[in-house]
PDB file of C-alpha atoms in Angstrom:
ATOM      1  CA  MET A   5     -11.680  17.286  22.031  1.00  0.00           C
ATOM      2  CA  LEU A   6      -8.862  14.887  22.001  1.00  0.00           C
ATOM      3  CA  PRO A   7      -5.423  16.139  20.503  1.00  0.00           C
ATOM      4  CA  THR A   8      -4.122  14.251  17.466  1.00  0.00           C
ATOM      5  CA  ILE A   9      -1.992  11.353  17.906  1.00  0.00           C
ATOM      6  CA  ASP A  10       1.160  13.006  16.857  1.00  0.00           C
ATOM      7  CA  GLU A  11       0.310  15.790  19.581  1.00  0.00           C
ATOM      8  CA  ILE A  12      -0.075  13.042  22.237  1.00  0.00           C
ATOM      9  CA  VAL A  13       3.342  11.619  21.410  1.00  0.00           C
ATOM     10  CA  SER A  14       5.082  14.979  21.364  1.00  0.00           C
ATOM     11  CA  ASN A  15       3.305  15.761  24.694  1.00  0.00           C
ATOM     12  CA  PHE A  16       4.225  12.448  26.036  1.00  0.00           C
ATOM     13  CA  GLU A  17       8.064  13.147  25.042  1.00  0.00           C
ATOM     14  CA  LEU A  18       7.826  16.648  27.164  1.00  0.00           C
ATOM     15  CA  LEU A  19       6.821  14.618  30.436  1.00  0.00           C
ATOM     16  CA  ASP A  20       9.800  13.766  32.618  1.00  0.00           C
ATOM     17  CA  ASP A  21       8.266  10.962  34.852  1.00  0.00           C
ATOM     18  CA  TRP A  22       5.872   8.269  34.824  1.00  0.00           C
ATOM     19  CA  GLU A  23       3.631  10.046  37.302  1.00  0.00           C
ATOM     20  CA  GLU A  24       3.144  12.726  34.905  1.00  0.00           C
ATOM     21  CA  ARG A  25       2.609  10.561  32.135  1.00  0.00           C
ATOM     22  CA  TYR A  26      -0.084   8.438  33.917  1.00  0.00           C
ATOM     23  CA  ARG A  27      -1.906  11.741  34.764  1.00  0.00           C
ATOM     24  CA  TYR A  28      -1.676  12.976  31.015  1.00  0.00           C
ATOM     25  CA  VAL A  29      -3.237   9.548  30.104  1.00  0.00           C
ATOM     26  CA  ILE A  30      -6.183  10.272  32.662  1.00  0.00           C
ATOM     27  CA  GLU A  31      -6.504  13.725  31.367  1.00  0.00           C
ATOM     28  CA  LEU A  32      -6.978  12.240  27.914  1.00  0.00           C
ATOM     29  CA  GLY A  33      -9.756  10.354  29.033  1.00  0.00           C
ATOM     30  CA  ARG A  34     -11.326  13.535  30.351  1.00  0.00           C
ATOM     31  CA  MET A  35     -11.114  15.192  26.802  1.00  0.00           C
ATOM     32  CA  MET A  36     -12.906  12.346  25.066  1.00  0.00           C
ATOM     33  CA  ASP A  37     -16.268  12.990  23.607  1.00  0.00           C
ATOM     34  CA  PRO A  38     -18.742  11.375  25.884  1.00  0.00           C
ATOM     35  CA  LEU A  39     -20.294   7.731  25.097  1.00  0.00           C
ATOM     36  CA  PRO A  40     -24.039   8.167  25.062  1.00  0.00           C
ATOM     37  CA  GLU A  41     -25.526   6.054  28.018  1.00  0.00           C
ATOM     38  CA  GLU A  42     -27.520   4.086  25.171  1.00  0.00           C
ATOM     39  CA  ALA A  43     -24.174   3.082  23.718  1.00  0.00           C
ATOM     40  CA  HIS A  44     -23.112   1.397  27.100  1.00  0.00           C
ATOM     41  CA  THR A  45     -24.499  -1.628  25.496  1.00  0.00           C
ATOM     42  CA  ASP A  46     -23.197  -5.675  25.583  1.00  0.00           C
ATOM     43  CA  ALA A  47     -22.462  -5.394  21.880  1.00  0.00           C
ATOM     44  CA  ASN A  48     -20.180  -2.428  22.516  1.00  0.00           C
ATOM     45  CA  LYS A  49     -18.316  -3.896  25.427  1.00  0.00           C
ATOM     46  CA  VAL A  50     -14.802  -5.152  25.067  1.00  0.00           C
ATOM     47  CA  LYS A  51     -14.369  -8.438  26.314  1.00  0.00           C
ATOM     48  CA  GLY A  52     -11.028  -9.431  28.052  1.00  0.00           C
ATOM     49  CA  CYS A  53     -10.675  -6.008  30.019  1.00  0.00           C
ATOM     50  CA  ALA A  54     -10.541  -6.268  33.803  1.00  0.00           C
ATOM     51  CA  SER A  55     -12.352  -2.823  33.889  1.00  0.00           C
ATOM     52  CA  GLN A  56     -15.415  -2.220  32.107  1.00  0.00           C
ATOM     53  CA  VAL A  57     -14.797  -0.916  28.577  1.00  0.00           C
ATOM     54  CA  TRP A  58     -17.093   0.114  25.790  1.00  0.00           C
ATOM     55  CA  ILE A  59     -15.921   0.991  22.200  1.00  0.00           C
ATOM     56  CA  ASP A  60     -18.637   2.249  19.615  1.00  0.00           C
ATOM     57  CA  MET A  61     -17.405   2.140  16.125  1.00  0.00           C
ATOM     58  CA  ARG A  62     -19.316   3.645  13.101  1.00  0.00           C
ATOM     59  CA  LEU A  63     -18.434   3.949   9.419  1.00  0.00           C
ATOM     60  CA  ASP A  64     -18.906   7.429   8.468  1.00  0.00           C
ATOM     61  CA  ARG A  65     -19.469   8.037   4.846  1.00  0.00           C
ATOM     62  CA  ALA A  66     -20.018  11.894   4.751  1.00  0.00           C
ATOM     63  CA  GLN A  67     -16.426  13.038   3.568  1.00  0.00           C
ATOM     64  CA  GLY A  68     -16.530  10.988   0.335  1.00  0.00           C
ATOM     65  CA  LYS A  69     -14.294   8.232   1.277  1.00  0.00           C
ATOM     66  CA  PRO A  70     -15.728   5.983   4.372  1.00  0.00           C
ATOM     67  CA  THR A  71     -13.856   6.697   7.624  1.00  0.00           C
ATOM     68  CA  LEU A  72     -14.078   5.169  10.871  1.00  0.00           C
ATOM     69  CA  HIS A  73     -15.791   7.055  13.833  1.00  0.00           C
ATOM     70  CA  LEU A  74     -14.953   5.668  17.185  1.00  0.00           C
ATOM     71  CA  LEU A  75     -16.412   6.767  20.726  1.00  0.00           C
ATOM     72  CA  GLY A  76     -15.513   4.820  23.959  1.00  0.00           C
ATOM     73  CA  ASP A  77     -15.728   4.839  27.557  1.00  0.00           C
ATOM     74  CA  SER A  78     -14.381   2.953  30.793  1.00  0.00           C
ATOM     75  CA  ASP A  79     -15.499   2.916  34.335  1.00  0.00           C
ATOM     76  CA  ALA A  80     -11.730   3.468  35.404  1.00  0.00           C
ATOM     77  CA  HIS A  81      -9.960   6.572  34.914  1.00  0.00           C
ATOM     78  CA  ILE A  82      -6.546   5.373  33.579  1.00  0.00           C
ATOM     79  CA  VAL A  83      -8.266   2.568  31.270  1.00  0.00           C
ATOM     80  CA  ARG A  84     -10.547   5.556  29.978  1.00  0.00           C
ATOM     81  CA  GLY A  85      -7.162   7.416  29.218  1.00  0.00           C
ATOM     82  CA  LEU A  86      -6.087   4.224  27.016  1.00  0.00           C
ATOM     83  CA  VAL A  87      -9.431   4.349  25.234  1.00  0.00           C
ATOM     84  CA  ALA A  88      -8.905   7.837  24.321  1.00  0.00           C
ATOM     85  CA  LEU A  89      -5.274   6.841  23.065  1.00  0.00           C
ATOM     86  CA  MET A  90      -6.929   4.155  20.839  1.00  0.00           C
ATOM     87  CA  ILE A  91      -9.737   6.717  19.595  1.00  0.00           C
ATOM     88  CA  ALA A  92      -6.827   9.314  18.740  1.00  0.00           C
ATOM     89  CA  LEU A  93      -5.115   6.592  16.998  1.00  0.00           C
ATOM     90  CA  TYR A  94      -7.838   5.024  14.885  1.00  0.00           C
ATOM     91  CA  ASP A  95     -10.772   7.776  14.591  1.00  0.00           C
ATOM     92  CA  GLY A  96     -11.062   9.213  10.975  1.00  0.00           C
ATOM     93  CA  LYS A  97      -9.073   6.307   9.374  1.00  0.00           C
ATOM     94  CA  THR A  98     -10.408   4.317   6.532  1.00  0.00           C
ATOM     95  CA  PRO A  99     -10.962   0.638   7.504  1.00  0.00           C
ATOM     96  CA  GLU A 100      -7.802  -0.323   5.573  1.00  0.00           C
ATOM     97  CA  GLU A 101      -5.919   2.299   7.110  1.00  0.00           C
ATOM     98  CA  ALA A 102      -7.024   0.944  10.667  1.00  0.00           C
ATOM     99  CA  LEU A 103      -6.232  -2.694   9.770  1.00  0.00           C
ATOM    100  CA  SER A 104      -2.458  -1.489   8.801  1.00  0.00           C
ATOM    101  CA  THR A 105      -1.875   0.459  11.919  1.00  0.00           C
ATOM    102  CA  ASP A 106       0.083  -0.938  14.983  1.00  0.00           C
ATOM    103  CA  ALA A 107      -1.144   0.412  18.186  1.00  0.00           C
ATOM    104  CA  LEU A 108       0.894  -2.126  20.033  1.00  0.00           C
ATOM    105  CA  ALA A 109       4.185  -0.424  18.543  1.00  0.00           C
ATOM    106  CA  LEU A 110       2.740   3.030  19.675  1.00  0.00           C
ATOM    107  CA  PHE A 111       2.281   1.850  23.119  1.00  0.00           C
ATOM    108  CA  LYS A 112       5.647   0.511  23.042  1.00  0.00           C
ATOM    109  CA  GLU A 113       7.066   3.839  21.465  1.00  0.00           C
ATOM    110  CA  LEU A 114       5.498   5.743  24.395  1.00  0.00           C
ATOM    111  CA  GLY A 115       6.839   3.408  26.919  1.00  0.00           C
ATOM    112  CA  LEU A 116       3.285   2.437  28.256  1.00  0.00           C
ATOM    113  CA  ALA A 117       3.985  -1.325  27.247  1.00  0.00           C
ATOM    114  CA  GLU A 118       6.247  -1.766  30.122  1.00  0.00           C
ATOM    115  CA  HIS A 119       4.588   0.421  32.551  1.00  0.00           C
ATOM    116  CA  LEU A 120       1.208  -1.226  32.393  1.00  0.00           C
ATOM    117  CA  THR A 121       0.241  -4.061  34.499  1.00  0.00           C
ATOM    118  CA  PRO A 122      -0.123  -7.427  32.705  1.00  0.00           C
ATOM    119  CA  GLN A 123      -3.731  -7.117  33.229  1.00  0.00           C
ATOM    120  CA  ARG A 124      -4.175  -3.539  31.299  1.00  0.00           C
ATOM    121  CA  SER A 125      -1.881  -4.806  28.697  1.00  0.00           C
ATOM    122  CA  ASN A 126      -4.461  -7.758  28.167  1.00  0.00           C
ATOM    123  CA  GLY A 127      -7.129  -5.150  28.198  1.00  0.00           C
ATOM    124  CA  VAL A 128      -5.100  -2.973  25.493  1.00  0.00           C
ATOM    125  CA  ARG A 129      -4.829  -6.039  23.339  1.00  0.00           C
ATOM    126  CA  SER A 130      -8.367  -6.854  23.612  1.00  0.00           C
ATOM    127  CA  MET A 131      -9.281  -3.192  22.671  1.00  0.00           C
ATOM    128  CA  VAL A 132      -6.783  -3.258  19.443  1.00  0.00           C
ATOM    129  CA  GLU A 133      -8.277  -6.732  18.546  1.00  0.00           C
ATOM    130  CA  ARG A 134     -11.693  -5.573  18.881  1.00  0.00           C
ATOM    131  CA  ILE A 135     -11.117  -2.217  16.935  1.00  0.00           C
ATOM    132  CA  ARG A 136      -9.438  -4.402  14.085  1.00  0.00           C
ATOM    133  CA  ARG A 137     -12.246  -6.848  14.171  1.00  0.00           C
ATOM    134  CA  ASP A 138     -14.945  -4.031  13.690  1.00  0.00           C
ATOM    135  CA  ALA A 139     -12.612  -2.480  10.877  1.00  0.00           C
ATOM    136  CA  GLN A 140     -12.777  -5.585   8.982  1.00  0.00           C
ATOM    137  CA  VAL A 141     -16.520  -5.825   9.216  1.00  0.00           C
ATOM    138  CA  ALA A 142     -16.671  -2.343   7.854  1.00  0.00           C
ATOM    139  CA  GLN A 143     -14.247  -2.910   5.198  1.00  0.00           C
ATOM    140  CA  ALA A 144     -16.332  -5.998   4.123  1.00  0.00           C
ATOM    141  CA  ALA A 145     -19.239  -3.830   4.020  1.00  0.00           C
ATOM    142  CA  LEU A 146     -17.689  -1.511   1.625  1.00  0.00           C
TER     143      LEU A 146
END
């Protein structure tokens, strides 16, 4: 099970160098709930990522107010960890909360923005855009 985004930020601050931080991001990817094989579809595939990335978002109405539930996967270890960061940040939020969440600010706060290759940074932006678009669709459905 993934730690909360606040726990991730705290843990990140405890790590001294980027090699340790990269290992932690990879470990976060290993902690994610698995994406079922049947969810590895073109509809769930995030366009604009160099690696293959899938994000499955569903609207969960079981707790009263509708919240987003995300699962994801990637064929690259570090990218899988970045997907885990997105899930920790957005999972359990209402569509409105998700739309007001600034994932790129988090990546900047963690120092990831300047330590990712331009290709990975583009992939992160593609994931954020995809999640925001799905949240807009979910909000419109309410």
